Amino acid sequence: MAELGITMKDIEQRIELIRITKSERKLLSGMEPLVAEHADQLVRRVQKKLAALDPKGTRLKKAAGKGLDPIFQKENLLAIFRGRFDETYIEEQLRIGALLFKSGLAPKWYLSSQSLYQSLLSRLISSRYSRPAGSAVQRIIAVQKAFFLNTTLTLDLYRFRLTRQLKETIRDLDEFTRVVSHDLKEPLRGIEAFANFLIEDFSAAVDDTGKRYLTYLQESSAHLKELINDLLAVSSISKRAPEFQKTNLDDIVQQVLRDLEFSIQQKQADIRIRSPMPTLLCDRIQVGQVFQNLISNAIKFNRNDPPRVEIDFRDEGSRIRLFVKDNGIGIDPRFSGRIFQLFQRLNKKEEFEGTGAGLAITKRIIERFGGEITVRSDEGRGSTFSFTLPKMPRDKRIHADSN
């Protein structure tokens, strides 16, 4: 229990919350002889049901001695009817959760067995304690409370182990990110630099084929650097804690337009913004990244003269729905789901630059804040991206700027 950070006081509070009273413990103890008499039969029934869920028997064989084998189940079943929910009993239930997790069994196996036990016991109690009226109901309620306590304790340990495994996986991914950012970027800079040196200093000594090869090397190095940077950007979304502050979306959009000034002027893009835009509690850096990805895509994937981008919004009560509409090349509706997948491109890289990570990053940011993003588009007829942001983020780490 110490490993979980659980104390007996926590357990006592949980028992109190479930309200297993002294009289109910007494009822449970009084039923122990009845359950002991039918225990073997009850366990066989449950094992038969589990076997039906596992025709090949591979999962149950793997779980032998780990919470689902007959001997173990019988002892655990009888322990419920001794009515002693002390520290030893609690630790045993937590141990079952640890064993189930170690065996690789999903929680549904344990939950199925517990549900079937309760059903079988309810029938047994109803037939034995039909008189006086209400006697069976009181006992069945006591049994249900005891099983509920067992289930919450067992799944607590299961959840704890799963969470710890997830944290270890995240640490491994962080280590991978470190390798990508350092061990790959360093030699890549060398390749890129020497390709440039060859083109600049030895151009006269290389024929047209050699120059073409060097250009390919230069372009491939630049593309690989983009891929690495985008991988790092995707990784940083989950690692970086959001910093929420009260921000007007007009400020975010105007900053994005300043950052995209070169692209906007180069293509003489027509940007139309419905103003004033709403004020939200948001992470202005990540929301700015969302707008930057959508607006830059609207300008880039556009053959019109001039490209037109319209930014609009709609108040939907607890959230704001925002729209980024363009008159660009559009998207075949059959592929509208693919564009949000990492490094998925619908166009040749020779025609439009980029790695295909921008919309995947955008989707992750929005969903992390509890929003959603969709696209409505037809090929050759422009696209409208619609995404939502909550007015009050769910994240408890909100630090609102009251100024």
CSV table of C-alpha atoms in Angstrom, one decimal:
chain,number,residue,atom,x,y,z
A,1,MET,CA,0.0,0.0,0.0
A,2,ALA,CA,2.9,2.3,0.7
A,3,GLU,CA,4.0,2.0,-3.0
A,4,LEU,CA,0.6,3.3,-4.0
A,5,GLY,CA,0.6,6.0,-1.4
A,6,ILE,CA,-2.5,4.4,0.2
A,7,THR,CA,-2.8,4.3,4.0
A,8,MET,CA,-5.3,2.4,6.2
A,9,LYS,CA,-6.9,5.8,6.9
A,10,ASP,CA,-7.6,6.1,3.1
A,11,ILE,CA,-9.1,2.5,3.1
A,12,GLU,CA,-11.2,3.2,6.1
A,13,GLN,CA,-12.6,6.3,4.5
A,14,ARG,CA,-13.4,4.3,1.4
A,15,ILE,CA,-15.2,1.7,3.4
A,16,GLU,CA,-17.1,4.4,5.1
A,17,LEU,CA,-18.0,5.9,1.8
A,18,ILE,CA,-19.2,2.6,0.5
A,19,ARG,CA,-20.9,2.3,4.0
A,20,ILE,CA,-20.2,-1.3,4.9
A,21,THR,CA,-21.8,-1.2,8.3
A,22,LYS,CA,-21.0,-3.4,11.3
A,23,SER,CA,-24.4,-5.1,10.9
A,24,GLU,CA,-23.6,-5.8,7.2
A,25,ARG,CA,-20.2,-7.3,8.2
A,26,LYS,CA,-22.1,-9.5,10.7
A,27,LEU,CA,-24.4,-10.6,7.9
A,28,LEU,CA,-21.5,-11.5,5.7
A,29,SER,CA,-19.8,-13.5,8.5
A,30,GLY,CA,-23.1,-15.3,9.1
A,31,MET,CA,-23.2,-16.4,5.4
A,32,GLU,CA,-19.7,-17.9,5.4
A,33,PRO,CA,-20.9,-21.5,6.0
A,34,LEU,CA,-23.4,-21.3,3.2
A,35,VAL,CA,-20.8,-19.9,0.7
A,36,ALA,CA,-18.2,-22.5,1.9
A,37,GLU,CA,-20.7,-25.2,1.1
A,38,HIS,CA,-21.3,-24.0,-2.4
A,39,ALA,CA,-17.8,-22.5,-3.1
A,40,ASP,CA,-16.5,-25.2,-5.3
A,41,GLN,CA,-19.6,-25.1,-7.5
A,42,LEU,CA,-19.6,-21.3,-7.7
A,43,VAL,CA,-15.9,-21.3,-8.7
A,44,ARG,CA,-16.5,-24.0,-11.4
A,45,ARG,CA,-19.4,-21.9,-12.8
A,46,VAL,CA,-17.3,-18.9,-13.1
A,47,GLN,CA,-14.3,-20.8,-14.6
A,48,LYS,CA,-16.7,-22.3,-17.2
A,49,LYS,CA,-17.8,-18.8,-18.1
A,50,LEU,CA,-14.2,-17.5,-18.4
A,51,ALA,CA,-13.3,-20.5,-20.5
A,52,ALA,CA,-16.0,-19.6,-22.9
A,53,LEU,CA,-14.4,-16.2,-23.3
A,54,ASP,CA,-11.1,-17.9,-23.9
A,55,PRO,CA,-11.7,-20.9,-26.2
A,56,LYS,CA,-8.0,-21.7,-26.6
A,57,GLY,CA,-7.3,-21.4,-22.9
A,58,THR,CA,-4.1,-19.4,-23.5
A,59,ARG,CA,-5.1,-16.4,-21.3
A,60,LEU,CA,-6.4,-18.5,-18.4
A,61,LYS,CA,-3.3,-20.7,-18.5
A,62,LYS,CA,-1.1,-17.6,-18.4
A,63,ALA,CA,-3.1,-16.3,-15.4
A,64,ALA,CA,-2.7,-19.5,-13.4
A,65,GLY,CA,-1.9,-18.5,-9.8
A,66,LYS,CA,-2.5,-14.9,-10.6
A,67,GLY,CA,-6.1,-14.2,-9.5
A,68,LEU,CA,-8.2,-16.3,-11.8
A,69,ASP,CA,-7.2,-19.9,-11.0
A,70,PRO,CA,-9.8,-22.0,-9.0
A,71,ILE,CA,-7.9,-22.4,-5.8
A,72,PHE,CA,-7.0,-18.7,-5.6
A,73,GLN,CA,-10.6,-17.7,-6.4
A,74,LYS,CA,-12.1,-19.9,-3.8
A,75,GLU,CA,-10.0,-18.6,-1.0
A,76,ASN,CA,-10.6,-15.0,-2.1
A,77,LEU,CA,-14.3,-15.6,-2.3
A,78,LEU,CA,-14.5,-17.0,1.2
A,79,ALA,CA,-12.4,-14.1,2.5
A,80,ILE,CA,-15.2,-11.7,1.6
A,81,PHE,CA,-17.5,-13.5,4.0
A,82,ARG,CA,-15.3,-13.3,7.0
A,83,GLY,CA,-16.2,-9.6,7.3
A,84,ARG,CA,-12.7,-8.5,8.3
A,85,PHE,CA,-11.7,-5.7,6.0
A,86,ASP,CA,-8.4,-5.2,7.8
A,87,GLU,CA,-5.0,-4.3,6.4
A,88,THR,CA,-4.1,-7.9,5.5
A,89,TYR,CA,-7.3,-8.2,3.5
A,90,ILE,CA,-6.8,-4.9,1.7
A,91,GLU,CA,-3.2,-5.8,0.8
A,92,GLU,CA,-4.4,-9.1,-0.7
A,93,GLN,CA,-6.9,-7.3,-3.0
A,94,LEU,CA,-4.2,-4.9,-4.1
A,95,ARG,CA,-1.9,-7.9,-4.7
A,96,ILE,CA,-4.5,-9.5,-7.0
A,97,GLY,CA,-4.5,-6.3,-9.1
A,98,ALA,CA,-0.7,-6.5,-9.4
A,99,LEU,CA,-0.8,-10.2,-10.4
A,100,LEU,CA,-3.5,-9.6,-13.0
A,101,PHE,CA,-1.5,-6.8,-14.5
A,102,LYS,CA,1.6,-8.9,-14.5
A,103,SER,CA,-0.2,-11.7,-16.4
A,104,GLY,CA,-1.2,-9.2,-19.1
A,105,LEU,CA,-5.0,-9.7,-18.6
A,106,ALA,CA,-7.3,-6.8,-19.4
A,107,PRO,CA,-9.6,-5.7,-16.5
A,108,LYS,CA,-12.6,-7.2,-18.3
A,109,TRP,CA,-11.5,-10.7,-17.2
A,110,TYR,CA,-11.5,-9.7,-13.5
A,111,LEU,CA,-14.7,-7.7,-13.9
A,112,SER,CA,-16.5,-10.5,-15.6
A,113,SER,CA,-15.7,-13.0,-12.9
A,114,GLN,CA,-16.8,-10.5,-10.1
A,115,SER,CA,-20.0,-9.8,-11.9
A,116,LEU,CA,-20.9,-13.4,-12.3
A,117,TYR,CA,-20.1,-14.2,-8.7
A,118,GLN,CA,-22.5,-11.5,-7.5
A,119,SER,CA,-25.2,-12.9,-9.8
A,120,LEU,CA,-24.8,-16.5,-8.6
A,121,LEU,CA,-24.5,-15.4,-4.9
A,122,SER,CA,-27.7,-13.3,-5.3
A,123,ARG,CA,-29.6,-16.4,-6.4
A,124,LEU,CA,-28.2,-18.5,-3.7
A,125,ILE,CA,-29.0,-16.0,-1.0
A,126,SER,CA,-32.5,-15.4,-2.3
A,127,SER,CA,-33.3,-19.1,-2.2
A,128,ARG,CA,-31.8,-19.6,1.3
A,129,TYR,CA,-33.1,-16.4,3.0
A,130,SER,CA,-36.5,-16.0,1.5
A,131,ARG,CA,-38.0,-15.6,5.1
A,132,PRO,CA,-38.4,-13.3,6.8
A,133,ALA,CA,-39.3,-10.8,4.1
A,134,GLY,CA,-36.4,-8.5,3.3
A,135,SER,CA,-33.8,-10.7,4.9
A,136,ALA,CA,-32.3,-11.8,1.5
A,137,VAL,CA,-32.2,-8.2,0.2
A,138,GLN,CA,-30.1,-7.0,3.1
A,139,ARG,CA,-27.6,-9.8,2.6
A,140,ILE,CA,-27.4,-9.2,-1.2
A,141,ILE,CA,-26.7,-5.5,-0.6
A,142,ALA,CA,-24.0,-6.4,1.9
A,143,VAL,CA,-22.4,-8.7,-0.7
A,144,GLN,CA,-22.6,-6.1,-3.5
A,145,LYS,CA,-20.9,-3.5,-1.3
A,146,ALA,CA,-18.1,-6.0,-0.4
A,147,PHE,CA,-17.5,-6.9,-4.1
A,148,PHE,CA,-17.6,-3.2,-5.0
A,149,LEU,CA,-14.8,-2.5,-2.4
A,150,ASN,CA,-12.8,-5.4,-3.9
A,151,THR,CA,-13.2,-4.2,-7.4
A,152,THR,CA,-12.1,-0.6,-6.6
A,153,LEU,CA,-9.0,-1.8,-4.7
A,154,THR,CA,-8.0,-4.3,-7.4
A,155,LEU,CA,-8.4,-1.8,-10.2
A,156,ASP,CA,-6.6,0.9,-8.2
A,157,LEU,CA,-3.4,-1.3,-8.3
A,158,TYR,CA,-4.0,-2.2,-11.9
A,159,ARG,CA,-4.4,1.5,-12.8
A,160,PHE,CA,-1.3,2.4,-10.8
A,161,ARG,CA,0.9,-0.2,-12.6
A,162,LEU,CA,-0.5,0.9,-16.0
A,163,THR,CA,0.2,4.5,-15.2
A,164,ARG,CA,3.7,3.7,-14.1
A,165,GLN,CA,4.3,1.7,-17.3
A,166,LEU,CA,3.0,4.6,-19.4
A,167,LYS,CA,5.4,7.0,-17.6
A,168,GLU,CA,8.3,4.7,-18.3
A,169,THR,CA,7.2,4.7,-22.0
A,170,ILE,CA,7.1,8.4,-22.1
A,171,ARG,CA,10.6,8.6,-20.6
A,172,ASP,CA,11.8,6.3,-23.3
A,173,LEU,CA,10.2,8.5,-25.9
A,174,ASP,CA,11.8,11.6,-24.3
A,175,GLU,CA,15.2,9.8,-24.6
A,176,PHE,CA,14.5,9.1,-28.3
A,177,THR,CA,13.7,12.7,-28.8
A,178,ARG,CA,17.0,13.7,-27.2
A,179,VAL,CA,18.8,11.3,-29.6
A,180,VAL,CA,16.9,12.8,-32.6
A,181,SER,CA,17.6,16.4,-31.6
A,182,HIS,CA,21.3,15.9,-30.9
A,183,ASP,CA,22.8,12.7,-32.5
A,184,LEU,CA,21.0,13.2,-35.8
A,185,LYS,CA,21.0,16.9,-36.2
A,186,GLU,CA,24.7,17.3,-35.6
A,187,PRO,CA,25.9,15.1,-38.6
A,188,LEU,CA,23.0,16.5,-40.7
A,189,ARG,CA,24.5,20.0,-40.2
A,190,GLY,CA,27.8,18.7,-41.5
A,191,ILE,CA,26.2,17.1,-44.6
A,192,GLU,CA,24.3,20.3,-45.4
A,193,ALA,CA,27.4,22.5,-44.8
A,194,PHE,CA,29.7,20.4,-47.0
A,195,ALA,CA,27.1,20.2,-49.8
A,196,ASN,CA,27.0,24.0,-49.8
A,197,PHE,CA,30.8,24.2,-49.8
A,198,LEU,CA,31.0,21.9,-52.8
A,199,ILE,CA,28.4,23.9,-54.7
A,200,GLU,CA,30.0,27.2,-53.9
A,201,ASP,CA,33.7,26.4,-54.1
A,202,PHE,CA,34.0,23.6,-56.6
A,203,SER,CA,31.1,24.4,-59.0
A,204,ALA,CA,33.5,24.9,-61.9
A,205,ALA,CA,35.1,21.4,-61.4
A,206,VAL,CA,31.7,19.5,-61.4
A,207,ASP,CA,29.7,18.8,-64.5
A,208,ASP,CA,25.9,19.3,-64.8
A,209,THR,CA,25.1,15.8,-63.5
A,210,GLY,CA,27.3,16.3,-60.4
A,211,LYS,CA,25.7,19.7,-59.8
A,212,ARG,CA,22.3,18.1,-60.0
A,213,TYR,CA,23.3,15.4,-57.5
A,214,LEU,CA,24.7,18.1,-55.1
A,215,THR,CA,21.4,20.0,-55.4
A,216,TYR,CA,19.5,16.8,-54.5
A,217,LEU,CA,21.8,16.3,-51.5
A,218,GLN,CA,21.2,19.9,-50.4
A,219,GLU,CA,17.4,19.7,-50.8
A,220,SER,CA,17.3,16.3,-49.0
A,221,SER,CA,19.3,17.6,-46.1
A,222,ALA,CA,17.0,20.6,-45.8
A,223,HIS,CA,13.9,18.3,-45.9
A,224,LEU,CA,15.3,15.9,-43.3
A,225,LYS,CA,16.0,18.9,-41.0
A,226,GLU,CA,12.4,19.9,-41.4
A,227,LEU,CA,11.2,16.4,-40.5
A,228,ILE,CA,13.4,16.3,-37.4
A,229,ASN,CA,12.1,19.8,-36.3
A,230,ASP,CA,8.5,18.7,-36.9
A,231,LEU,CA,9.1,15.5,-34.9
A,232,LEU,CA,10.5,17.6,-32.0
A,233,ALA,CA,7.5,19.9,-32.3
A,234,VAL,CA,5.0,17.0,-32.0
A,235,SER,CA,6.9,15.7,-29.0
A,236,SER,CA,7.0,19.1,-27.3
A,237,ILE,CA,3.2,19.4,-27.3
A,238,SER,CA,2.8,16.6,-24.7
A,239,LYS,CA,5.8,17.6,-22.7
A,240,ARG,CA,5.2,21.3,-22.4
A,241,ALA,CA,2.6,22.3,-19.7
A,242,PRO,CA,0.1,24.7,-21.1
A,243,GLU,CA,0.4,28.3,-19.8
A,244,PHE,CA,-3.1,29.7,-19.8
A,245,GLN,CA,-3.7,33.4,-19.7
A,246,LYS,CA,-6.6,35.7,-20.6
A,247,THR,CA,-5.9,36.6,-24.2
A,248,ASN,CA,-7.8,38.3,-27.0
A,249,LEU,CA,-7.7,36.2,-30.2
A,250,ASP,CA,-7.2,39.3,-32.2
A,251,ASP,CA,-3.8,39.7,-30.6
A,252,ILE,CA,-2.8,36.2,-31.5
A,253,VAL,CA,-4.0,36.4,-35.1
A,254,GLN,CA,-2.2,39.8,-35.6
A,255,GLN,CA,1.1,38.4,-34.3
A,256,VAL,CA,0.7,35.4,-36.7
A,257,LEU,CA,0.1,37.7,-39.6
A,258,ARG,CA,3.3,39.6,-38.7
A,259,ASP,CA,5.2,36.4,-38.6
A,260,LEU,CA,3.8,35.4,-42.0
A,261,GLU,CA,4.3,38.9,-43.5
A,262,PHE,CA,6.8,37.7,-46.1
A,263,SER,CA,4.5,35.0,-47.5
A,264,ILE,CA,1.5,37.3,-47.4
A,265,GLN,CA,3.3,40.0,-49.4
A,266,GLN,CA,4.9,37.6,-51.8
A,267,LYS,CA,1.6,36.2,-52.9
A,268,GLN,CA,-0.4,39.4,-52.2
A,269,ALA,CA,-2.8,37.4,-50.1
A,270,ASP,CA,-6.1,38.9,-49.0
A,271,ILE,CA,-6.7,38.2,-45.3
A,272,ARG,CA,-10.1,39.1,-43.9
A,273,ILE,CA,-10.7,38.9,-40.2
A,274,ARG,CA,-14.0,39.3,-38.3
A,275,SER,CA,-13.2,41.6,-35.5
A,276,PRO,CA,-13.3,42.0,-32.5
A,277,MET,CA,-12.6,38.4,-31.8
A,278,PRO,CA,-13.4,36.8,-28.4
A,279,THR,CA,-11.2,36.8,-25.4
A,280,LEU,CA,-10.3,33.3,-23.9
A,281,LEU,CA,-8.2,31.7,-21.3
A,282,CYS,CA,-5.7,30.0,-23.5
A,283,ASP,CA,-2.1,29.1,-24.1
A,284,ARG,CA,-1.3,31.9,-26.6
A,285,ILE,CA,1.8,30.2,-28.0
A,286,GLN,CA,0.1,26.9,-28.9
A,287,VAL,CA,-3.1,28.6,-30.1
A,288,GLY,CA,-0.9,30.9,-32.2
A,289,GLN,CA,0.7,27.8,-33.7
A,290,VAL,CA,-2.8,26.5,-34.7
A,291,PHE,CA,-3.6,29.8,-36.5
A,292,GLN,CA,-0.1,29.9,-38.1
A,293,ASN,CA,-0.4,26.4,-39.5
A,294,LEU,CA,-3.9,27.0,-40.9
A,295,ILE,CA,-3.3,30.4,-42.3
A,296,SER,CA,0.1,29.5,-43.9
A,297,ASN,CA,-1.5,26.4,-45.4
A,298,ALA,CA,-4.3,28.5,-46.8
A,299,ILE,CA,-1.8,30.7,-48.5
A,300,LYS,CA,0.6,28.0,-49.6
A,301,PHE,CA,-1.9,25.5,-51.1
A,302,ASN,CA,-3.5,28.1,-53.3
A,303,ARG,CA,-3.1,28.9,-57.0
A,304,ASN,CA,-5.5,31.9,-57.1
A,305,ASP,CA,-4.4,35.4,-57.6
A,306,PRO,CA,-4.8,36.6,-55.0
A,307,PRO,CA,-5.2,33.9,-52.4
A,308,ARG,CA,-8.0,34.8,-50.0
A,309,VAL,CA,-8.2,33.8,-46.3
A,310,GLU,CA,-11.3,34.5,-44.1
A,311,ILE,CA,-11.2,34.1,-40.3
A,312,ASP,CA,-14.5,34.0,-38.5
A,313,PHE,CA,-16.0,32.6,-35.3
A,314,ARG,CA,-19.2,31.6,-33.6
A,315,ASP,CA,-20.1,31.6,-29.9
A,316,GLU,CA,-21.4,28.2,-28.8
A,317,GLY,CA,-21.9,28.8,-25.1
A,318,SER,CA,-19.1,27.0,-23.3
A,319,ARG,CA,-16.8,27.2,-26.3
A,320,ILE,CA,-15.9,29.2,-29.3
A,321,ARG,CA,-15.9,27.7,-32.8
A,322,LEU,CA,-13.4,29.3,-35.2
A,323,PHE,CA,-13.3,29.1,-38.9
A,324,VAL,CA,-10.4,29.5,-41.4
A,325,LYS,CA,-11.7,29.6,-44.9
A,326,ASP,CA,-9.7,29.8,-48.1
A,327,ASN,CA,-10.1,29.7,-51.9
A,328,GLY,CA,-7.3,27.3,-52.4
A,329,ILE,CA,-6.8,24.0,-54.2
A,330,GLY,CA,-9.2,22.2,-51.8
A,331,ILE,CA,-9.2,18.6,-50.7
A,332,ASP,CA,-10.9,15.5,-52.1
A,333,PRO,CA,-13.5,14.6,-49.4
A,334,ARG,CA,-12.2,11.0,-49.5
A,335,PHE,CA,-8.9,12.1,-48.0
A,336,SER,CA,-10.2,14.7,-45.5
A,337,GLY,CA,-9.3,12.3,-42.6
A,338,ARG,CA,-5.8,11.6,-43.8
A,339,ILE,CA,-4.6,15.2,-43.7
A,340,PHE,CA,-4.6,15.2,-39.9
A,341,GLN,CA,-2.3,12.2,-39.8
A,342,LEU,CA,1.4,12.8,-39.1
A,343,PHE,CA,3.5,13.3,-42.3
A,344,GLN,CA,0.6,12.6,-44.6
A,345,ARG,CA,0.8,14.5,-47.9
A,346,LEU,CA,-1.8,14.7,-50.7
A,347,ASN,CA,0.5,16.7,-53.0
A,348,LYS,CA,3.9,16.1,-54.5
A,349,LYS,CA,6.7,17.8,-52.4
A,350,GLU,CA,8.0,19.3,-55.7
A,351,GLU,CA,4.8,21.2,-56.1
A,352,PHE,CA,4.2,22.3,-52.5
A,353,GLU,CA,7.0,22.4,-49.8
A,354,GLY,CA,6.5,21.0,-46.3
A,355,THR,CA,6.6,17.7,-44.4
A,356,GLY,CA,2.9,17.2,-43.8
A,357,ALA,CA,3.1,17.5,-40.0
A,358,GLY,CA,1.4,20.9,-39.6
A,359,LEU,CA,-2.2,19.7,-39.4
A,360,ALA,CA,-1.2,16.7,-37.2
A,361,ILE,CA,0.4,19.2,-34.8
A,362,THR,CA,-2.7,21.5,-35.0
A,363,LYS,CA,-5.1,18.6,-34.2
A,364,ARG,CA,-3.0,17.5,-31.2
A,365,ILE,CA,-3.0,21.0,-29.7
A,366,ILE,CA,-6.7,21.5,-30.2
A,367,GLU,CA,-7.6,18.1,-28.8
A,368,ARG,CA,-5.3,18.6,-25.8
A,369,PHE,CA,-7.4,21.6,-24.9
A,370,GLY,CA,-10.6,19.6,-25.2
A,371,GLY,CA,-11.6,20.9,-28.6
A,372,GLU,CA,-12.1,19.4,-32.0
A,373,ILE,CA,-11.1,20.2,-35.6
A,374,THR,CA,-12.8,19.3,-38.9
A,375,VAL,CA,-12.6,20.3,-42.5
A,376,ARG,CA,-15.2,20.9,-45.2
A,377,SER,CA,-13.7,21.0,-48.7
A,378,ASP,CA,-14.0,20.0,-52.3
A,379,GLU,CA,-11.1,19.6,-54.7
A,380,GLY,CA,-10.5,22.8,-56.5
A,381,ARG,CA,-13.1,24.8,-54.5
A,382,GLY,CA,-11.2,25.8,-51.3
A,383,SER,CA,-11.4,24.6,-47.8
A,384,THR,CA,-13.0,25.6,-44.5
A,385,PHE,CA,-11.3,24.4,-41.3
A,386,SER,CA,-13.5,24.6,-38.2
A,387,PHE,CA,-12.1,24.1,-34.7
A,388,THR,CA,-13.3,24.7,-31.2
A,389,LEU,CA,-11.6,26.1,-28.1
A,390,PRO,CA,-13.3,26.0,-24.6
A,391,LYS,CA,-13.9,29.3,-22.9
A,392,MET,CA,-12.7,27.7,-19.6
A,393,PRO,CA,-10.0,25.0,-20.2
A,394,ARG,CA,-10.3,21.8,-18.2
A,395,ASP,CA,-6.6,21.8,-17.2
A,396,LYS,CA,-6.3,22.5,-13.5
A,397,ARG,CA,-3.0,24.3,-14.0
A,398,ILE,CA,-4.7,27.5,-15.2
A,399,HIS,CA,-2.9,30.7,-14.3
A,400,ALA,CA,-5.2,33.4,-15.5
A,401,ASP,CA,-3.9,36.9,-16.0
A,402,SER,CA,-6.3,39.1,-14.2
A,403,ASN,CA,-4.9,42.3,-15.8
